[in-house]
């Protein structure tokens, strides 16, 4: 609220002393520089009933009070309206996503709603399907594309992990190790995806004959709290390598 709004009220020029006998403002009786009686002070209201004090305050400040209340009401309605609109929009988006049951429909949904989290989920769903069919290059592109819509969400790790696994499945072992390591060491991603990336990295290093590196990686996974099942299987793999 601006300072000008606070300056309204008792100090306004319209609040000049009033003569009840003549029924007109006493513009000449009080110099413009003397505003003492434009403000109701406590000593001016000695002996006046509380209800009359309230009435006088209301008369002198009603425009400011009504304006302030109206402004506050508009702000509240605006915020609530925005929330309702957002909720309705999200519900509509969710409904459209649920209706997309084929890869083609999911692709169209993702294109039409680019920038939304559900668009990223639709891309991951199609990527999973492409991976299951052995279309690793296509799946990799979809996982990479999904990362734009899923930034700052827990599923970002899922998309990055999927991309790294696709690189490995495509046969580029060196590049896949780099991609898996990037996910494993990224502290901003969910721990469950990092643990899985670390375990797969250890296996990739082992298959490449890098036993020392594989043991080091698997040991980190097995000793990290919160890695769950991957900590257990990493420990089992380490035991087999001893």
PDB file of C-alpha atoms in Angstrom:
ATOM      1  CA  UNK A   1       0.000   0.000   0.000  1.00  0.00           C
ATOM      2  CA  UNK A   2       1.401   3.459  -0.964  1.00  0.00           C
ATOM      3  CA  UNK A   3       2.190   6.234   1.484  1.00  0.00           C
ATOM      4  CA  UNK A   4      -0.432   8.362  -0.237  1.00  0.00           C
ATOM      5  CA  UNK A   5      -3.163   6.067   1.028  1.00  0.00           C
ATOM      6  CA  UNK A   6      -2.000   6.560   4.594  1.00  0.00           C
ATOM      7  CA  UNK A   7      -2.097  10.324   4.148  1.00  0.00           C
ATOM      8  CA  UNK A   8      -5.831  10.258   3.440  1.00  0.00           C
ATOM      9  CA  UNK A   9      -8.411  10.496   6.181  1.00  0.00           C
ATOM     10  CA  UNK A  10      -8.429  13.044   9.030  1.00  0.00           C
ATOM     11  CA  UNK A  11      -5.740  15.167   7.369  1.00  0.00           C
ATOM     12  CA  UNK A  12      -7.597  15.616   4.068  1.00  0.00           C
ATOM     13  CA  UNK A  13      -8.414  19.143   3.010  1.00  0.00           C
ATOM     14  CA  UNK A  14     -12.113  18.287   2.975  1.00  0.00           C
ATOM     15  CA  UNK A  15     -12.007  17.754   6.745  1.00  0.00           C
ATOM     16  CA  UNK A  16     -12.327  21.452   7.615  1.00  0.00           C
ATOM     17  CA  UNK A  17     -14.164  22.604  10.775  1.00  0.00           C
ATOM     18  CA  UNK A  18     -17.907  22.773  10.232  1.00  0.00           C
ATOM     19  CA  UNK A  19     -20.424  25.211  11.646  1.00  0.00           C
ATOM     20  CA  UNK A  20     -23.618  23.441  12.630  1.00  0.00           C
ATOM     21  CA  UNK A  21     -25.450  26.745  13.002  1.00  0.00           C
ATOM     22  CA  UNK A  22     -24.676  27.973   9.500  1.00  0.00           C
ATOM     23  CA  UNK A  23     -24.462  24.554   7.887  1.00  0.00           C
ATOM     24  CA  UNK A  24     -21.310  25.435   5.952  1.00  0.00           C
ATOM     25  CA  UNK A  25     -17.575  24.993   6.163  1.00  0.00           C
ATOM     26  CA  UNK A  26     -15.731  27.725   8.052  1.00  0.00           C
ATOM     27  CA  UNK A  27     -13.159  28.303   5.318  1.00  0.00           C
ATOM     28  CA  UNK A  28     -12.421  31.875   6.324  1.00  0.00           C
ATOM     29  CA  UNK A  29     -12.374  31.381  10.070  1.00  0.00           C
ATOM     30  CA  UNK A  30      -9.357  29.063  10.071  1.00  0.00           C
ATOM     31  CA  UNK A  31      -6.208  29.912   8.095  1.00  0.00           C
ATOM     32  CA  UNK A  32      -5.112  27.231   5.643  1.00  0.00           C
ATOM     33  CA  UNK A  33      -1.875  26.878   7.559  1.00  0.00           C
ATOM     34  CA  UNK A  34      -3.741  26.030  10.775  1.00  0.00           C
ATOM     35  CA  UNK A  35      -4.874  22.404  10.591  1.00  0.00           C
ATOM     36  CA  UNK A  36      -5.239  21.898  14.345  1.00  0.00           C
ATOM     37  CA  UNK A  37      -8.975  21.249  14.257  1.00  0.00           C
ATOM     38  CA  UNK A  38      -8.903  19.027  11.161  1.00  0.00           C
ATOM     39  CA  UNK A  39      -7.670  16.202  13.417  1.00  0.00           C
ATOM     40  CA  UNK A  40      -9.802  14.775  16.204  1.00  0.00           C
ATOM     41  CA  UNK A  41      -7.603  14.521  19.242  1.00  0.00           C
ATOM     42  CA  UNK A  42      -8.378  12.674  22.469  1.00  0.00           C
ATOM     43  CA  UNK A  43      -8.761  15.928  24.395  1.00  0.00           C
ATOM     44  CA  UNK A  44     -11.331  17.141  21.865  1.00  0.00           C
ATOM     45  CA  UNK A  45     -13.529  14.129  22.654  1.00  0.00           C
ATOM     46  CA  UNK A  46     -13.615  14.366  26.422  1.00  0.00           C
ATOM     47  CA  UNK A  47     -17.134  13.572  27.608  1.00  0.00           C
ATOM     48  CA  UNK A  48     -18.175  12.201  24.203  1.00  0.00           C
ATOM     49  CA  UNK A  49     -19.746   8.748  24.246  1.00  0.00           C
ATOM     50  CA  UNK A  50     -17.729   5.904  22.748  1.00  0.00           C
ATOM     51  CA  UNK A  51     -20.356   5.298  20.062  1.00  0.00           C
ATOM     52  CA  UNK A  52     -20.135   8.957  19.029  1.00  0.00           C
ATOM     53  CA  UNK A  53     -16.345   8.722  18.821  1.00  0.00           C
ATOM     54  CA  UNK A  54     -16.673   5.727  16.516  1.00  0.00           C
ATOM     55  CA  UNK A  55     -19.257   7.565  14.422  1.00  0.00           C
ATOM     56  CA  UNK A  56     -17.044  10.651  14.088  1.00  0.00           C
ATOM     57  CA  UNK A  57     -14.050   8.537  13.133  1.00  0.00           C
ATOM     58  CA  UNK A  58     -16.138   6.723  10.533  1.00  0.00           C
ATOM     59  CA  UNK A  59     -17.442   9.973   9.020  1.00  0.00           C
ATOM     60  CA  UNK A  60     -13.957  11.406   8.691  1.00  0.00           C
ATOM     61  CA  UNK A  61     -12.291   8.207   7.428  1.00  0.00           C
ATOM     62  CA  UNK A  62     -14.977   6.233   5.620  1.00  0.00           C
ATOM     63  CA  UNK A  63     -13.563   6.829   2.118  1.00  0.00           C
ATOM     64  CA  UNK A  64     -10.129   5.621   3.160  1.00  0.00           C
ATOM     65  CA  UNK A  65     -11.517   2.627   5.101  1.00  0.00           C
ATOM     66  CA  UNK A  66     -13.832   1.531   2.291  1.00  0.00           C
ATOM     67  CA  UNK A  67     -11.062   1.960  -0.262  1.00  0.00           C
ATOM     68  CA  UNK A  68      -8.626  -0.092   1.794  1.00  0.00           C
ATOM     69  CA  UNK A  69     -11.143  -2.884   2.407  1.00  0.00           C
ATOM     70  CA  UNK A  70     -12.077  -2.954  -1.281  1.00  0.00           C
ATOM     71  CA  UNK A  71      -8.426  -3.165  -2.298  1.00  0.00           C
ATOM     72  CA  UNK A  72      -7.790  -5.988   0.156  1.00  0.00           C
ATOM     73  CA  UNK A  73     -10.887  -7.810  -1.096  1.00  0.00           C
ATOM     74  CA  UNK A  74      -9.712  -7.503  -4.697  1.00  0.00           C
ATOM     75  CA  UNK A  75      -6.292  -8.909  -3.749  1.00  0.00           C
ATOM     76  CA  UNK A  76      -7.832 -11.871  -1.903  1.00  0.00           C
ATOM     77  CA  UNK A  77     -10.241 -12.612  -4.751  1.00  0.00           C
ATOM     78  CA  UNK A  78      -7.359 -12.358  -7.224  1.00  0.00           C
ATOM     79  CA  UNK A  79      -5.182 -14.814  -5.291  1.00  0.00           C
ATOM     80  CA  UNK A  80      -8.015 -17.281  -4.726  1.00  0.00           C
ATOM     81  CA  UNK A  81      -9.055 -16.975  -8.354  1.00  0.00           C
ATOM     82  CA  UNK A  82      -5.517 -17.686  -9.486  1.00  0.00           C
ATOM     83  CA  UNK A  83      -5.344 -20.767  -7.230  1.00  0.00           C
ATOM     84  CA  UNK A  84      -8.683 -22.035  -8.528  1.00  0.00           C
ATOM     85  CA  UNK A  85      -7.647 -21.454 -12.127  1.00  0.00           C
ATOM     86  CA  UNK A  86      -4.358 -23.296 -11.540  1.00  0.00           C
ATOM     87  CA  UNK A  87      -6.118 -26.216  -9.869  1.00  0.00           C
ATOM     88  CA  UNK A  88      -8.609 -26.484 -12.731  1.00  0.00           C
ATOM     89  CA  UNK A  89      -5.845 -26.252 -15.293  1.00  0.00           C
ATOM     90  CA  UNK A  90      -3.821 -28.977 -13.549  1.00  0.00           C
ATOM     91  CA  UNK A  91      -6.898 -31.201 -13.298  1.00  0.00           C
ATOM     92  CA  UNK A  92      -7.578 -30.739 -17.009  1.00  0.00           C
ATOM     93  CA  UNK A  93      -3.950 -31.534 -17.809  1.00  0.00           C
ATOM     94  CA  UNK A  94      -4.033 -34.687 -15.681  1.00  0.00           C
ATOM     95  CA  UNK A  95      -7.225 -35.774 -17.401  1.00  0.00           C
ATOM     96  CA  UNK A  96      -5.653 -35.312 -20.823  1.00  0.00           C
ATOM     97  CA  UNK A  97      -2.602 -37.303 -19.735  1.00  0.00           C
ATOM     98  CA  UNK A  98      -4.753 -40.181 -18.491  1.00  0.00           C
ATOM     99  CA  UNK A  99      -6.569 -40.244 -21.836  1.00  0.00           C
ATOM    100  CA  UNK A 100      -3.275 -40.643 -23.742  1.00  0.00           C
ATOM    101  CA  UNK A 101      -2.918 -44.424 -23.909  1.00  0.00           C
ATOM    102  CA  UNK A 102      -0.773 -44.981 -27.010  1.00  0.00           C
ATOM    103  CA  UNK A 103       2.805 -43.867 -27.820  1.00  0.00           C
ATOM    104  CA  UNK A 104       1.447 -41.549 -30.513  1.00  0.00           C
ATOM    105  CA  UNK A 105      -1.016 -39.950 -28.091  1.00  0.00           C
ATOM    106  CA  UNK A 106       1.663 -39.576 -25.425  1.00  0.00           C
ATOM    107  CA  UNK A 107       3.971 -37.962 -27.973  1.00  0.00           C
ATOM    108  CA  UNK A 108       1.262 -35.503 -28.994  1.00  0.00           C
ATOM    109  CA  UNK A 109       0.468 -34.764 -25.354  1.00  0.00           C
ATOM    110  CA  UNK A 110       4.134 -34.035 -24.617  1.00  0.00           C
ATOM    111  CA  UNK A 111       4.372 -31.690 -27.599  1.00  0.00           C
ATOM    112  CA  UNK A 112       1.175 -29.840 -26.749  1.00  0.00           C
ATOM    113  CA  UNK A 113       2.126 -29.416 -23.089  1.00  0.00           C
ATOM    114  CA  UNK A 114       5.858 -28.869 -23.354  1.00  0.00           C
ATOM    115  CA  UNK A 115       7.306 -27.348 -20.198  1.00  0.00           C
ATOM    116  CA  UNK A 116       4.980 -29.173 -17.816  1.00  0.00           C
ATOM    117  CA  UNK A 117       5.963 -32.043 -15.521  1.00  0.00           C
ATOM    118  CA  UNK A 118       3.362 -34.343 -17.051  1.00  0.00           C
ATOM    119  CA  UNK A 119       4.882 -33.763 -20.478  1.00  0.00           C
ATOM    120  CA  UNK A 120       8.160 -35.060 -19.036  1.00  0.00           C
ATOM    121  CA  UNK A 121       6.379 -38.080 -17.551  1.00  0.00           C
ATOM    122  CA  UNK A 122       4.795 -38.833 -20.932  1.00  0.00           C
ATOM    123  CA  UNK A 123       8.234 -38.688 -22.571  1.00  0.00           C
ATOM    124  CA  UNK A 124       9.689 -41.064 -19.972  1.00  0.00           C
ATOM    125  CA  UNK A 125       6.791 -43.464 -20.540  1.00  0.00           C
ATOM    126  CA  UNK A 126       7.505 -43.524 -24.277  1.00  0.00           C
ATOM    127  CA  UNK A 127      11.230 -43.823 -23.588  1.00  0.00           C
ATOM    128  CA  UNK A 128      10.633 -46.854 -21.386  1.00  0.00           C
ATOM    129  CA  UNK A 129       8.577 -48.425 -24.163  1.00  0.00           C
ATOM    130  CA  UNK A 130      11.244 -47.752 -26.777  1.00  0.00           C
ATOM    131  CA  UNK A 131      13.936 -49.207 -24.490  1.00  0.00           C
ATOM    132  CA  UNK A 132      11.886 -52.358 -23.906  1.00  0.00           C
ATOM    133  CA  UNK A 133      11.681 -52.800 -27.697  1.00  0.00           C
ATOM    134  CA  UNK A 134      15.452 -52.416 -28.042  1.00  0.00           C
ATOM    135  CA  UNK A 135      15.213 -48.993 -29.685  1.00  0.00           C
ATOM    136  CA  UNK A 136      17.994 -47.578 -27.547  1.00  0.00           C
ATOM    137  CA  UNK A 137      18.837 -44.543 -29.667  1.00  0.00           C
ATOM    138  CA  UNK A 138      15.199 -43.444 -29.730  1.00  0.00           C
ATOM    139  CA  UNK A 139      14.828 -44.080 -26.014  1.00  0.00           C
ATOM    140  CA  UNK A 140      17.977 -42.090 -25.260  1.00  0.00           C
ATOM    141  CA  UNK A 141      16.642 -39.061 -27.125  1.00  0.00           C
ATOM    142  CA  UNK A 142      13.326 -39.239 -25.266  1.00  0.00           C
ATOM    143  CA  UNK A 143      15.031 -39.505 -21.872  1.00  0.00           C
ATOM    144  CA  UNK A 144      17.208 -36.510 -22.738  1.00  0.00           C
ATOM    145  CA  UNK A 145      14.186 -34.532 -23.929  1.00  0.00           C
ATOM    146  CA  UNK A 146      12.260 -35.327 -20.732  1.00  0.00           C
ATOM    147  CA  UNK A 147      14.963 -33.735 -18.599  1.00  0.00           C
ATOM    148  CA  UNK A 148      13.918 -30.254 -19.752  1.00  0.00           C
ATOM    149  CA  UNK A 149      10.391 -30.740 -18.410  1.00  0.00           C
ATOM    150  CA  UNK A 150      11.484 -32.526 -15.244  1.00  0.00           C
ATOM    151  CA  UNK A 151      14.152 -30.131 -14.005  1.00  0.00           C
ATOM    152  CA  UNK A 152      13.974 -29.586 -10.223  1.00  0.00           C
ATOM    153  CA  UNK A 153      11.783 -32.678  -9.797  1.00  0.00           C
ATOM    154  CA  UNK A 154      12.655 -36.077  -8.333  1.00  0.00           C
ATOM    155  CA  UNK A 155      12.154 -37.665 -11.763  1.00  0.00           C
ATOM    156  CA  UNK A 156      15.078 -35.756 -13.235  1.00  0.00           C
ATOM    157  CA  UNK A 157      17.352 -38.492 -11.878  1.00  0.00           C
ATOM    158  CA  UNK A 158      15.151 -41.116 -13.529  1.00  0.00           C
ATOM    159  CA  UNK A 159      15.503 -39.415 -16.907  1.00  0.00           C
ATOM    160  CA  UNK A 160      19.280 -38.996 -16.588  1.00  0.00           C
ATOM    161  CA  UNK A 161      19.732 -42.577 -15.441  1.00  0.00           C
ATOM    162  CA  UNK A 162      17.633 -43.806 -18.362  1.00  0.00           C
ATOM    163  CA  UNK A 163      19.760 -41.840 -20.813  1.00  0.00           C
ATOM    164  CA  UNK A 164      22.977 -43.262 -19.364  1.00  0.00           C
ATOM    165  CA  UNK A 165      21.673 -46.854 -19.510  1.00  0.00           C
ATOM    166  CA  UNK A 166      20.630 -46.363 -23.126  1.00  0.00           C
ATOM    167  CA  UNK A 167      24.137 -45.216 -23.999  1.00  0.00           C
ATOM    168  CA  UNK A 168      25.508 -48.383 -22.433  1.00  0.00           C
ATOM    169  CA  UNK A 169      22.982 -50.588 -24.208  1.00  0.00           C
ATOM    170  CA  UNK A 170      23.872 -48.920 -27.522  1.00  0.00           C
ATOM    171  CA  UNK A 171      27.445 -50.185 -27.144  1.00  0.00           C
ATOM    172  CA  UNK A 172      29.347 -47.016 -26.259  1.00  0.00           C
ATOM    173  CA  UNK A 173      30.878 -48.343 -23.032  1.00  0.00           C
ATOM    174  CA  UNK A 174      33.285 -45.473 -22.411  1.00  0.00           C
ATOM    175  CA  UNK A 175      30.621 -42.795 -22.843  1.00  0.00           C
ATOM    176  CA  UNK A 176      28.145 -44.779 -20.725  1.00  0.00           C
ATOM    177  CA  UNK A 177      30.647 -44.983 -17.847  1.00  0.00           C
ATOM    178  CA  UNK A 178      31.011 -41.198 -17.972  1.00  0.00           C
ATOM    179  CA  UNK A 179      27.227 -40.746 -18.021  1.00  0.00           C
ATOM    180  CA  UNK A 180      26.639 -43.183 -15.142  1.00  0.00           C
ATOM    181  CA  UNK A 181      29.385 -41.557 -13.107  1.00  0.00           C
ATOM    182  CA  UNK A 182      27.816 -38.139 -13.650  1.00  0.00           C
ATOM    183  CA  UNK A 183      24.493 -39.383 -12.239  1.00  0.00           C
ATOM    184  CA  UNK A 184      26.201 -41.222  -9.371  1.00  0.00           C
ATOM    185  CA  UNK A 185      28.120 -38.121  -8.277  1.00  0.00           C
ATOM    186  CA  UNK A 186      25.315 -35.587  -8.738  1.00  0.00           C
ATOM    187  CA  UNK A 187      24.243 -34.659  -5.205  1.00  0.00           C
ATOM    188  CA  UNK A 188      21.166 -32.799  -6.498  1.00  0.00           C
ATOM    189  CA  UNK A 189      19.527 -36.013  -7.711  1.00  0.00           C
ATOM    190  CA  UNK A 190      17.453 -38.452  -5.660  1.00  0.00           C
ATOM    191  CA  UNK A 191      19.642 -40.924  -3.771  1.00  0.00           C
ATOM    192  CA  UNK A 192      17.795 -43.967  -5.142  1.00  0.00           C
ATOM    193  CA  UNK A 193      18.740 -43.091  -8.738  1.00  0.00           C
ATOM    194  CA  UNK A 194      22.293 -42.220  -7.744  1.00  0.00           C
ATOM    195  CA  UNK A 195      22.652 -45.595  -6.008  1.00  0.00           C
ATOM    196  CA  UNK A 196      21.390 -47.454  -9.053  1.00  0.00           C
ATOM    197  CA  UNK A 197      23.734 -45.477 -11.296  1.00  0.00           C
ATOM    198  CA  UNK A 198      26.646 -46.273  -8.975  1.00  0.00           C
ATOM    199  CA  UNK A 199      25.874 -49.990  -8.967  1.00  0.00           C
ATOM    200  CA  UNK A 200      25.562 -50.093 -12.776  1.00  0.00           C
ATOM    201  CA  UNK A 201      28.778 -48.089 -13.071  1.00  0.00           C
ATOM    202  CA  UNK A 202      30.559 -50.651 -10.902  1.00  0.00           C
ATOM    203  CA  UNK A 203      29.278 -53.461 -13.123  1.00  0.00           C
ATOM    204  CA  UNK A 204      30.345 -51.614 -16.270  1.00  0.00           C
ATOM    205  CA  UNK A 205      33.828 -51.086 -14.846  1.00  0.00           C
ATOM    206  CA  UNK A 206      34.017 -54.732 -13.867  1.00  0.00           C
ATOM    207  CA  UNK A 207      33.002 -55.876 -17.343  1.00  0.00           C
ATOM    208  CA  UNK A 208      35.634 -53.562 -18.815  1.00  0.00           C
ATOM    209  CA  UNK A 209      38.289 -55.259 -16.679  1.00  0.00           C
ATOM    210  CA  UNK A 210      38.735 -52.257 -14.389  1.00  0.00           C
ATOM    211  CA  UNK A 211      38.472 -54.308 -11.208  1.00  0.00           C
ATOM    212  CA  UNK A 212      40.128 -51.783  -8.899  1.00  0.00           C
ATOM    213  CA  UNK A 213      37.820 -48.992 -10.024  1.00  0.00           C
ATOM    214  CA  UNK A 214      34.819 -51.324  -9.878  1.00  0.00           C
ATOM    215  CA  UNK A 215      35.590 -52.302  -6.289  1.00  0.00           C
ATOM    216  CA  UNK A 216      36.002 -48.686  -5.262  1.00  0.00           C
ATOM    217  CA  UNK A 217      32.679 -47.717  -6.848  1.00  0.00           C
ATOM    218  CA  UNK A 218      30.784 -50.685  -5.429  1.00  0.00           C
ATOM    219  CA  UNK A 219      32.246 -50.042  -1.991  1.00  0.00           C
ATOM    220  CA  UNK A 220      30.938 -46.466  -2.045  1.00  0.00           C
ATOM    221  CA  UNK A 221      27.483 -47.707  -2.969  1.00  0.00           C
ATOM    222  CA  UNK A 222      27.479 -50.411  -0.292  1.00  0.00           C
ATOM    223  CA  UNK A 223      28.566 -47.984   2.436  1.00  0.00           C
ATOM    224  CA  UNK A 224      26.159 -45.171   1.635  1.00  0.00           C
ATOM    225  CA  UNK A 225      23.142 -44.961   3.894  1.00  0.00           C
ATOM    226  CA  UNK A 226      19.850 -44.805   2.067  1.00  0.00           C
ATOM    227  CA  UNK A 227      21.028 -46.815  -0.928  1.00  0.00           C
ATOM    228  CA  UNK A 228      18.742 -49.678   0.119  1.00  0.00           C
ATOM    229  CA  UNK A 229      18.666 -52.705  -2.137  1.00  0.00           C
ATOM    230  CA  UNK A 230      21.529 -51.420  -4.285  1.00  0.00           C
ATOM    231  CA  UNK A 231      23.773 -51.184  -1.236  1.00  0.00           C
ATOM    232  CA  UNK A 232      23.031 -54.835  -0.528  1.00  0.00           C
ATOM    233  CA  UNK A 233      23.645 -56.162  -4.039  1.00  0.00           C
ATOM    234  CA  UNK A 234      26.735 -53.967  -4.352  1.00  0.00           C
ATOM    235  CA  UNK A 235      28.091 -55.656  -1.223  1.00  0.00           C
ATOM    236  CA  UNK A 236      27.240 -59.095  -2.645  1.00  0.00           C
ATOM    237  CA  UNK A 237      29.020 -58.253  -5.902  1.00  0.00           C
ATOM    238  CA  UNK A 238      32.049 -57.057  -3.949  1.00  0.00           C
ATOM    239  CA  UNK A 239      32.143 -60.326  -1.984  1.00  0.00           C
ATOM    240  CA  UNK A 240      32.169 -62.286  -5.228  1.00  0.00           C
ATOM    241  CA  UNK A 241      35.088 -60.228  -6.508  1.00  0.00           C
ATOM    242  CA  UNK A 242      37.282 -60.926  -3.458  1.00  0.00           C
TER     243      UNK A 242
END
